[in-house]
Amino acid sequence: MPASPRSAARRTLAVLSGAALAMAALPASPHALAQTVPERVILSPTADPSTSQTLTWRTADAGDQVLEIAPGTAPDQVTRVPARTTARVGGTYHAATATGLEPDTSYRYRVGDGAGADTPWRTLTTPAQDAQPFDFLYFGDIQNDITRGAAPVVRAALAAEPDAELAVHAGDLVDSANSDSQWGEWFDAFGAQATGGINHIAAPGNHEYSGSNLSGHWAPQFPGAANGPASGRDLPQTVYHTDYQGVRFIVLNSNYRNAAPLNASAWLRTQQQWLEQALSQNPHRWTVVTFHHPVFSNSPGRDNAPLRQAWLQTLEEYDVDLVLQGHDHSYSRGNLVRNRTGDPDVQTGPVYAVTVTGPKMYGVGDGNWTANGAEARVQLGDTQTFQAVSVDGDTLRYRARTAQGTVVDSFTIVKDQDGKRVTDTL
C-alpha cells in the first residue's frame, strides 16, 4: 500500500534498506548459543506504546544490561534504563521498558552492557496518541522451512510495505517450540532492523507448545502488555491488548488442547470475560483480534467448536472488525451468512481471515464454514501470502499478496454515517 505522507515523513530509518535486503538474502547462520553482543532484539508494544516501549534481547551471559535511548532530534540527551533478566534459554534474556516517551516521536536507541558490547544505534518511532493513518502487516504461520520457504515472503512484505509500523503474527512462528535454531531463523527472516524497529504483536500457536508447556522462548521474546487475565494457565503471558493510533489490538490464546486439556471451557471462558471487558471499554473506532486456531476451519475435517462456543458471540456482538487467524495452512476470508446485504459484494459485521506465510500447505474446504452459518468469500490452497492493512480515518483497507506481488484478496471496511460496510475490491 502507498505510504501515508505522515508515516513517510516521520520515519528516519527505513525498515530495510537495499543493503540490508541484500544481507538478508544470505542463509541464516546457526544460533546454538547467544552472542556476546546482544542479539534477537525485538520491540514489543506496551498497553500505551505512544508513551512507552519494551525492548527484549539476548546475551551469552547474565551480566548487567541497559537500554540507552534518546530523542532523534537530541541524540545527546540519553536516558539509561536498567534491564531486568527474564529467562535463561540458550543464553540470557533481558527486557527494558522506556517510559515517559513523547507520542509521535522518533528515538534512537541501543542495548547492551553500556561498555562496548552494545548493538548499533537503531530507530523506533512512538505512535500518536490519537487516531492517525498507519499501515500494519499480518502474517499467518511462518513455521516450516523458514530460511528458504518463508523468509522470501517476509522480506517481500517488508520491501513492499517499508512504512508498516507494526506486525501481527497469528501463531506458529516456528515448528518446534524450543528449537533455538528455528527461533534464530525466524529472527533472521525479519532482520534486526525490522524486529527492533517496528512493534510486533504475536499470538502463540500450537507449535509454540511442547506438549502442554509453552515454549521457554515465548514470554522472554513476546512479553505482551501485562493487562490480560490475572489467572489461568499461560494467560498472563499470552493474552493482552494494546492501543495504536485509533486501533485496539487484542491477542487471545486459542491453545485449549495444549494449555488446558482438562478444563478447556473454564479456560476459554476466562478469556471471553476479559475479551468482553476489553471490547466494551475500547475507546477507538477500530478493533483487531488475533489468535491461532480459526473459529471456522479452512481444512476439511478440522473443527474448533469450543472456540466458537466461547468467543464467536462476543466477537459478533461487539462487531470486531478483523479476526486474524492461522493454523490451517491455506487462505480464506469470510463472514457469517446473516451479515450479508442486498449487494453480493458487501457484508456487515466481523471479517474472519485465515492465512499462511510459510510453505507448508493443507487441503481447502468450506464445509466447516457452511455448517456453522458462515461463508468463505475467498478460499485458496497452495498460496503463501502476507497481508497489508492500512487504517485511515473511517476506512480500513486490506490486501493479501504473494511474494511475487500478486493480489489474491482485497476489501475495504468503511464506517460512516451510513453504518459499517465491508466491500470486496479484488
Steps between C-alpha positions, in 0.01 A plus 500: 500500500627851438664655803308782663677838489504510880661157537757567230594832655542378855704188430867591499619147434340266244404157627740339256740690281615350173826399662318334788282309255807373322645381830166347597516281192798313643429165668420516870793433729470236771385622840619238744580755771455870549775733386701743716340800328122494560294312243130432435400854584127545461266793562175418682213738564386586850137580577575856386788485250471873432672570832688176577672222307652168607820358351609140561828339398740215575866480601744219569536576871299644786690827546329834554328640190352839417279669243630838388244719323492861380272716284609496138517880503712506819729196481716624788205486744541131578288328763636175643240238594641204699385167358355212696596137439194301392621151405796283412432308180804451277635813665356768724194700401462860612216753486481874550202732472556865411229717655417870481546505121344767282229381258568512126873540555808332355755362746839344453599219734744222566518214750794326660734527794569869440872427485559402139299181457198683363282488192529771236275802553159428350177697462150455637206736466221529754146510363277802538252494788206578277375333184746555217549310171737204516575164339559161657590150381333170588674164469350153528708196592867551407595175672673272247810526284533856624822604330422370150121482498356771726770767516457607134134582573593690816763701316261571215253636756760726660616625160145563378393673823807687628286735708308226684505593867422163653465131417231258620594130525217247527706219656727214394797725446719187522442127464668374819421707806843482662722480192755777547613472138145546368451807714828625358367446147184692588701800619727480195197493268391842625843648562616708793355830375151355457492310830641798687339780300128416488268366766425127490169361626504119521253231600637154586411206279495131585859471373603748767405225743699187577232269629320710760789739558535841335837554333766628735584756229150647483457736795862626492453599134132605504431640847163652410347802666430346844132591493345160427325260738676477835448124522468197276782287371725706270240776469693776680790444255301458177180708514500880487391807307683806373368823348664637188382816324128435515512117498473265795699183428396202715698175532331179619639151563302233312714203611240336721616152396853567625469745787170384648404151379315420824312828547477655153156654559604690812830607341325636191228661710762691697623647172147572379422700814823693464438548125156642567650750741775598254241553225244682713767744618658553159517876440598462133318470171677177396561159658728217384504165682760231430538139612625181338221242449216613268143521623408373150750239387635515148636144489256212446441297813617768741275672751559728799150490643606604854638827359178577313292421807716718724592798281288534185201668661724760665692570177169551320326695777779756513539500121876441503642619168771242426550155653846386386580129528731227368547125560331356190784564250279648230325829432141596571297807582132514586214595728177377651225449242265716706735794436436498125333802342297546182826565314696175447829689533409659834463356850483638850644365823840347577739369233664163579832431325721189496843533338836324461839659431721189504513224236313225689157451340177310579185434301220756480128466556213717619303227678573629849402850394165402348417255782523785747311779327797662328632542147853511363502779243854414391679165540840406363732203540873479433537876539750671731398855583562804710225747580535878495239708682468878499284694744404855412210676670174323423660256252701179546656340192623139491701323230642148495798458268753241397875554508479569125259788562179334380196624691284197585242673718403855591217682671423824679308569818333839522333641809306820442159655553346216298641233730765235440561339160754234401546512122688255280743688278701232318 
